[in-house]
Tab-separated table of C-alpha atoms in Angstrom:
chain	number	residue	atom	x	y	z
F	1	UNK	CA	-15.769	12.290	-2.305
F	2	UNK	CA	-16.172	13.462	1.597
F	3	UNK	CA	-13.282	11.638	4.230
F	4	UNK	CA	-13.714	14.870	5.831
F	5	UNK	CA	-13.687	13.937	10.092
F	6	UNK	CA	-11.935	10.933	9.503
F	7	UNK	CA	-8.279	9.189	11.102
F	8	UNK	CA	-6.803	7.510	8.508
F	9	UNK	CA	-3.657	5.368	9.279
F	10	UNK	CA	-1.152	5.224	6.922
F	11	UNK	CA	1.746	2.742	7.622
F	12	UNK	CA	4.961	3.376	5.022
F	13	UNK	CA	3.498	6.817	4.911
F	14	UNK	CA	6.969	8.634	3.609
F	15	UNK	CA	7.011	6.639	0.003
F	16	UNK	CA	6.347	7.558	-3.052
F	17	UNK	CA	2.613	6.035	-2.940
F	18	UNK	CA	2.275	7.057	0.831
F	19	UNK	CA	2.981	10.642	0.478
F	20	UNK	CA	0.230	10.906	-2.646
F	21	UNK	CA	-1.848	9.291	-1.030
F	22	UNK	CA	-1.377	10.877	2.235
F	23	UNK	CA	-1.962	14.253	0.524
F	24	UNK	CA	-5.063	13.504	-1.549
F	25	UNK	CA	-6.814	12.163	2.496
F	26	UNK	CA	-6.406	15.040	3.716
F	27	UNK	CA	-7.570	16.860	0.446
F	28	UNK	CA	-10.403	15.315	0.910
F	29	UNK	CA	-10.462	16.573	4.520
F	30	UNK	CA	-9.189	13.168	6.391
F	31	UNK	CA	-7.146	13.365	9.196
F	32	UNK	CA	-3.729	11.288	8.454
F	33	UNK	CA	-1.770	10.144	10.905
F	34	UNK	CA	2.130	9.120	9.189
F	35	UNK	CA	3.556	6.496	10.519
F	36	UNK	CA	6.803	5.176	9.662
F	37	UNK	CA	10.420	4.211	10.727
F	38	UNK	CA	12.086	7.916	10.315
F	39	UNK	CA	11.141	10.534	12.053
F	40	UNK	CA	12.385	13.628	9.928
F	41	UNK	CA	11.092	12.460	6.255
F	42	UNK	CA	7.591	11.970	8.152
F	43	UNK	CA	7.861	15.508	9.395
F	44	UNK	CA	8.898	16.972	5.963
F	45	UNK	CA	5.568	15.035	4.546
F	46	UNK	CA	3.784	16.235	7.657
F	47	UNK	CA	4.399	20.022	7.190
F	48	UNK	CA	3.479	19.609	3.423
F	49	UNK	CA	0.373	18.626	3.962
F	50	UNK	CA	-0.223	21.558	6.973
F	51	UNK	CA	1.162	24.113	4.325
F	52	UNK	CA	-1.553	23.002	1.652
F	53	UNK	CA	-4.378	23.475	5.038
F	54	UNK	CA	-4.858	19.728	5.122
F	55	UNK	CA	-4.178	18.160	9.103
F	56	UNK	CA	-1.707	15.591	9.547
F	57	UNK	CA	0.289	13.680	12.415
F	58	UNK	CA	3.309	12.176	11.986
F	59	UNK	CA	4.647	9.631	14.764
F	60	UNK	CA	7.904	6.695	14.572
F	61	UNK	CA	5.957	3.118	14.688
F	62	UNK	CA	7.217	0.019	12.996
F	63	UNK	CA	4.662	-1.532	11.411
F	64	UNK	CA	6.920	-5.075	12.853
F	65	UNK	CA	6.189	-4.048	16.590
F	66	UNK	CA	3.132	-5.421	17.785
F	67	UNK	CA	3.225	-3.461	20.884
F	68	UNK	CA	4.136	0.018	18.897
F	69	UNK	CA	1.368	-0.681	16.473
F	70	UNK	CA	-1.314	-1.223	19.002
F	71	UNK	CA	0.456	1.204	20.918
F	72	UNK	CA	-0.237	3.714	18.671
F	73	UNK	CA	-4.054	2.662	17.786
F	74	UNK	CA	-4.387	3.299	21.151
F	75	UNK	CA	-3.285	6.723	21.093
F	76	UNK	CA	-5.159	7.396	18.082
F	77	UNK	CA	-8.271	5.995	18.939
F	78	UNK	CA	-11.227	5.958	16.355
F	79	UNK	CA	-9.280	4.424	13.166
F	80	UNK	CA	-11.017	4.831	10.025
F	81	UNK	CA	-8.667	3.747	7.286
F	82	UNK	CA	-6.077	2.193	7.837
F	83	UNK	CA	-3.748	1.145	4.699
F	84	UNK	CA	-0.276	-0.245	4.909
F	85	UNK	CA	2.091	0.293	2.195
F	86	UNK	CA	5.644	-1.158	3.995
F	87	UNK	CA	8.155	-2.947	2.340
F	88	UNK	CA	8.770	-6.786	2.379
F	89	UNK	CA	12.156	-7.134	1.023
F	90	UNK	CA	10.889	-8.410	-2.425
F	91	UNK	CA	13.573	-10.039	-4.456
F	92	UNK	CA	13.119	-10.341	-8.274
F	93	UNK	CA	15.095	-11.295	-11.083
F	94	UNK	CA	16.692	-14.331	-9.981
F	95	UNK	CA	14.897	-17.610	-11.174
F	96	UNK	CA	13.423	-19.347	-8.561
F	97	UNK	CA	15.968	-22.099	-9.227
F	98	UNK	CA	18.781	-20.419	-8.572
F	99	UNK	CA	17.087	-18.538	-5.585
F	100	UNK	CA	17.886	-18.807	-2.349
F	101	UNK	CA	15.126	-20.377	0.281
F	102	UNK	CA	15.462	-17.276	2.602
F	103	UNK	CA	15.250	-14.638	-0.374
F	104	UNK	CA	11.687	-16.498	-1.769
F	105	UNK	CA	9.858	-16.767	1.911
F	106	UNK	CA	11.231	-13.493	3.224
F	107	UNK	CA	8.449	-11.310	0.926
F	108	UNK	CA	5.782	-13.821	2.475
F	109	UNK	CA	6.694	-13.860	5.673
F	110	UNK	CA	6.790	-9.597	6.039
F	111	UNK	CA	3.930	-8.988	3.890
F	112	UNK	CA	1.858	-11.212	5.707
F	113	UNK	CA	3.651	-10.598	9.404
F	114	UNK	CA	3.245	-6.362	8.777
F	115	UNK	CA	-0.590	-6.183	7.357
F	116	UNK	CA	-1.800	-8.885	9.982
F	117	UNK	CA	0.243	-6.721	12.841
F	118	UNK	CA	-1.418	-3.398	11.125
F	119	UNK	CA	-4.734	-4.715	10.717
F	120	UNK	CA	-5.292	-6.158	13.357
F	121	UNK	CA	-5.253	-3.273	15.634
F	122	UNK	CA	-7.403	-1.143	13.469
F	123	UNK	CA	-9.787	-4.074	13.491
F	124	UNK	CA	-10.470	-4.215	17.120
F	125	UNK	CA	-11.072	-0.983	17.020
F	126	UNK	CA	-13.454	-0.627	13.782
F	127	UNK	CA	-15.615	-3.674	15.225
F	128	UNK	CA	-16.167	-1.516	18.442
F	129	UNK	CA	-17.149	1.097	15.665
F	130	UNK	CA	-19.109	-0.832	13.946
F	131	UNK	CA	-17.430	0.664	10.669
F	132	UNK	CA	-13.697	1.300	8.484
F	133	UNK	CA	-11.618	0.779	6.182
F	134	UNK	CA	-8.697	-2.107	5.706
F	135	UNK	CA	-6.450	-1.321	2.944
F	136	UNK	CA	-3.694	-3.152	1.271
F	137	UNK	CA	-1.545	-2.805	-1.676
F	138	UNK	CA	0.548	-5.509	-4.630
F	139	UNK	CA	1.504	-5.613	-7.647
F	140	UNK	CA	-0.772	-8.601	-8.710
F	141	UNK	CA	1.516	-10.766	-9.309
F	142	UNK	CA	-0.553	-13.457	-7.873
F	143	UNK	CA	-0.835	-13.458	-11.799
F	144	UNK	CA	2.408	-15.710	-12.093
F	145	UNK	CA	4.924	-13.574	-14.189
F	146	UNK	CA	8.757	-14.846	-14.643
F	147	UNK	CA	11.636	-13.810	-12.995
F	148	UNK	CA	9.413	-12.287	-10.448
F	149	UNK	CA	10.817	-13.865	-7.756
F	150	UNK	CA	9.737	-13.612	-4.585
F	151	UNK	CA	6.517	-11.434	-5.350
F	152	UNK	CA	4.083	-13.981	-7.098
F	153	UNK	CA	3.700	-15.965	-3.932
F	154	UNK	CA	3.825	-13.044	-1.561
F	155	UNK	CA	1.612	-10.814	-3.451
F	156	UNK	CA	-0.894	-14.329	-3.227
F	157	UNK	CA	-1.004	-14.877	0.424
F	158	UNK	CA	-2.209	-10.633	1.168
F	159	UNK	CA	-4.693	-11.384	-1.664
F	160	UNK	CA	-5.819	-13.889	0.704
F	161	UNK	CA	-5.587	-12.789	3.417
F	162	UNK	CA	-7.142	-9.805	2.581
F	163	UNK	CA	-10.614	-11.691	1.209
F	164	UNK	CA	-10.440	-13.675	4.501
F	165	UNK	CA	-10.527	-10.749	6.345
F	166	UNK	CA	-13.537	-9.238	4.424
F	167	UNK	CA	-15.446	-12.434	5.036
F	168	UNK	CA	-14.787	-12.606	8.613
F	169	UNK	CA	-15.548	-8.453	9.733
F	170	UNK	CA	-18.301	-8.103	6.885
F	171	UNK	CA	-20.872	-8.699	9.437
F	172	UNK	CA	-19.501	-6.630	11.659
F	173	UNK	CA	-19.798	-3.629	9.356
F	174	UNK	CA	-15.795	-3.602	8.660
F	175	UNK	CA	-14.624	-3.685	4.870
F	176	UNK	CA	-11.433	-4.826	3.817
F	177	UNK	CA	-9.909	-4.254	0.296
F	178	UNK	CA	-6.726	-3.616	-1.676
F	179	UNK	CA	-5.465	-2.369	-4.560
F	180	UNK	CA	-3.257	-3.605	-7.835
F	181	UNK	CA	-0.055	-1.383	-8.680
F	182	UNK	CA	2.332	-2.554	-10.454
F	183	UNK	CA	4.958	-0.071	-12.693
F	184	UNK	CA	4.176	4.106	-11.398
F	185	UNK	CA	6.007	5.630	-13.239
F	186	UNK	CA	6.573	8.772	-11.114
F	187	UNK	CA	8.541	5.874	-9.062
F	188	UNK	CA	10.588	4.754	-11.801
F	189	UNK	CA	12.862	7.205	-11.958
F	190	UNK	CA	16.982	7.767	-13.395
F	191	UNK	CA	17.815	7.891	-9.394
F	192	UNK	CA	15.816	5.047	-8.431
F	193	UNK	CA	16.667	2.444	-11.003
F	194	UNK	CA	20.760	3.533	-10.660
F	195	UNK	CA	20.693	2.251	-6.832
F	196	UNK	CA	19.646	-1.847	-7.973
F	197	UNK	CA	21.755	-1.387	-11.701
F	198	UNK	CA	24.503	1.610	-12.145
F	199	UNK	CA	24.376	1.151	-16.031
F	200	UNK	CA	20.401	2.500	-16.048
F	201	UNK	CA	20.406	5.937	-17.607
F	202	UNK	CA	17.726	8.547	-18.451
F	203	UNK	CA	17.516	6.315	-22.453
F	204	UNK	CA	16.784	3.352	-20.565
F	205	UNK	CA	14.668	4.348	-17.959
F	206	UNK	CA	12.567	5.927	-21.170
F	207	UNK	CA	12.451	2.764	-22.771
F	208	UNK	CA	11.282	0.978	-19.648
F	209	UNK	CA	8.626	3.419	-19.374
F	210	UNK	CA	7.537	3.206	-22.859
F	211	UNK	CA	7.452	-1.010	-22.774
F	212	UNK	CA	5.290	-0.420	-19.627
F	213	UNK	CA	2.791	1.555	-21.563
F	214	UNK	CA	2.650	-0.615	-24.214
F	215	UNK	CA	2.289	-3.499	-21.961
F	216	UNK	CA	-1.024	-1.973	-20.622
F	217	UNK	CA	-4.154	-3.088	-21.902
F	218	UNK	CA	-5.505	0.854	-22.291
F	219	UNK	CA	-2.098	1.476	-23.853
F	220	UNK	CA	-1.064	3.899	-21.091
F	221	UNK	CA	0.284	3.321	-17.490
F	222	UNK	CA	-1.773	4.839	-14.643
F	223	UNK	CA	-0.562	7.656	-13.098
F	224	UNK	CA	0.382	8.050	-9.032
F	225	UNK	CA	-2.641	10.840	-8.788
F	226	UNK	CA	-4.793	8.079	-10.485
F	227	UNK	CA	-3.420	5.478	-7.649
F	228	UNK	CA	-4.085	7.813	-4.842
F	229	UNK	CA	-7.344	9.045	-6.077
F	230	UNK	CA	-8.429	5.993	-6.123
F	231	UNK	CA	-7.623	4.950	-2.802
F	232	UNK	CA	-9.221	7.995	-1.581
F	233	UNK	CA	-12.838	6.825	-3.585
F	234	UNK	CA	-12.659	3.463	-1.433
F	235	UNK	CA	-12.933	5.003	1.682
F	236	UNK	CA	-15.171	7.558	0.465
F	237	UNK	CA	-19.212	6.586	1.384
F	238	UNK	CA	-19.519	6.101	-2.011
F	239	UNK	CA	-18.358	3.014	-2.110
F	240	UNK	CA	-19.050	1.718	0.905
F	241	UNK	CA	-21.062	-1.302	-0.647
F	242	UNK	CA	-17.503	-2.730	-1.893
F	243	UNK	CA	-15.500	-5.392	0.426
F	244	UNK	CA	-13.799	-8.720	-0.047
F	245	UNK	CA	-11.912	-7.886	-3.384
F	246	UNK	CA	-8.856	-6.116	-5.312
F	247	UNK	CA	-9.100	-2.762	-7.611
F	248	UNK	CA	-7.161	-3.401	-10.486
F	249	UNK	CA	-5.000	-0.299	-11.602
F	250	UNK	CA	-2.189	-1.988	-12.851
F	251	UNK	CA	-4.110	-2.189	-16.788
F	252	UNK	CA	-1.904	-5.565	-17.565
F	253	UNK	CA	-4.701	-8.142	-17.065
F	254	UNK	CA	-7.747	-8.770	-16.625
F	255	UNK	CA	-8.463	-9.063	-12.580
C-alpha cells in the first residue's frame, strides 16, 4: 500500500488493536511512534517490530496530558498519520436509569478530550505540511443499542468531532476519518472476559463468538488483521481522496 517513509503516531499502541496496527504500518514501510503509559509493553512491541525488520520508536506519553503530547509531537517533527486508541473508561451493562452521572459522562469526556489533544497536536503540523491523516476508532454505537451505557453517547460525540475536523482541515489538505470496530474475536479471550466476569469459561466464550458471527450482515466477524489492513489502506495514496467519513468494519448495521 506504500506508506514508506511516513511517520505514524499511535496512542494506546500496546493494546491488542494498537499492536496489530503498528506492526501492519511498520511492515508497509512506515516508522511507528508507539505512545502509551507503560514503558515495558511499548519496548516489547518495538522489539518485535524491529525483529521483523520494521522501524519503531516507543515513548511514554499520556494522551490526556496536553503538554506531554505537544512535546512528543515536536520531537517527532513531521507527522503523517495520528491514531488514538486510548481507552475511555466506558461503562456498559447497566440500564441508563440506574447509571450514575459520572459513569455516563466519563467516556464522553475522555473520548473527546483525548482525541482532541492528540488530533490538535498532529493537525497543527499537518496543516503546515499541507497533508496528513487523523484517525479515530470507536464501536459505531452512535447507532443506539440497549445496555450499551456510556458507549453510545461517547461514540456519537467522537463521530461528530471527526466529521467536523474533516470539514475544517480539508481545505488545508489534511484528512480526518474514523473506523467502526466492534467485537473483535481475538480481543474476546477467556482471560480478558474473566477479568470482568469470573463465571466466563471457554464454552461461554465460544458462544459469544458464535453470537457475534450471527449478528454480522456477512455472517462472519472481521479479524484483527482485517482491521489493521483497512487502517493502513486509509493512510495510503490509494485512499488520498477519502475524508470526513467512518468506515464500517463492524458488519452489524448499515453505515
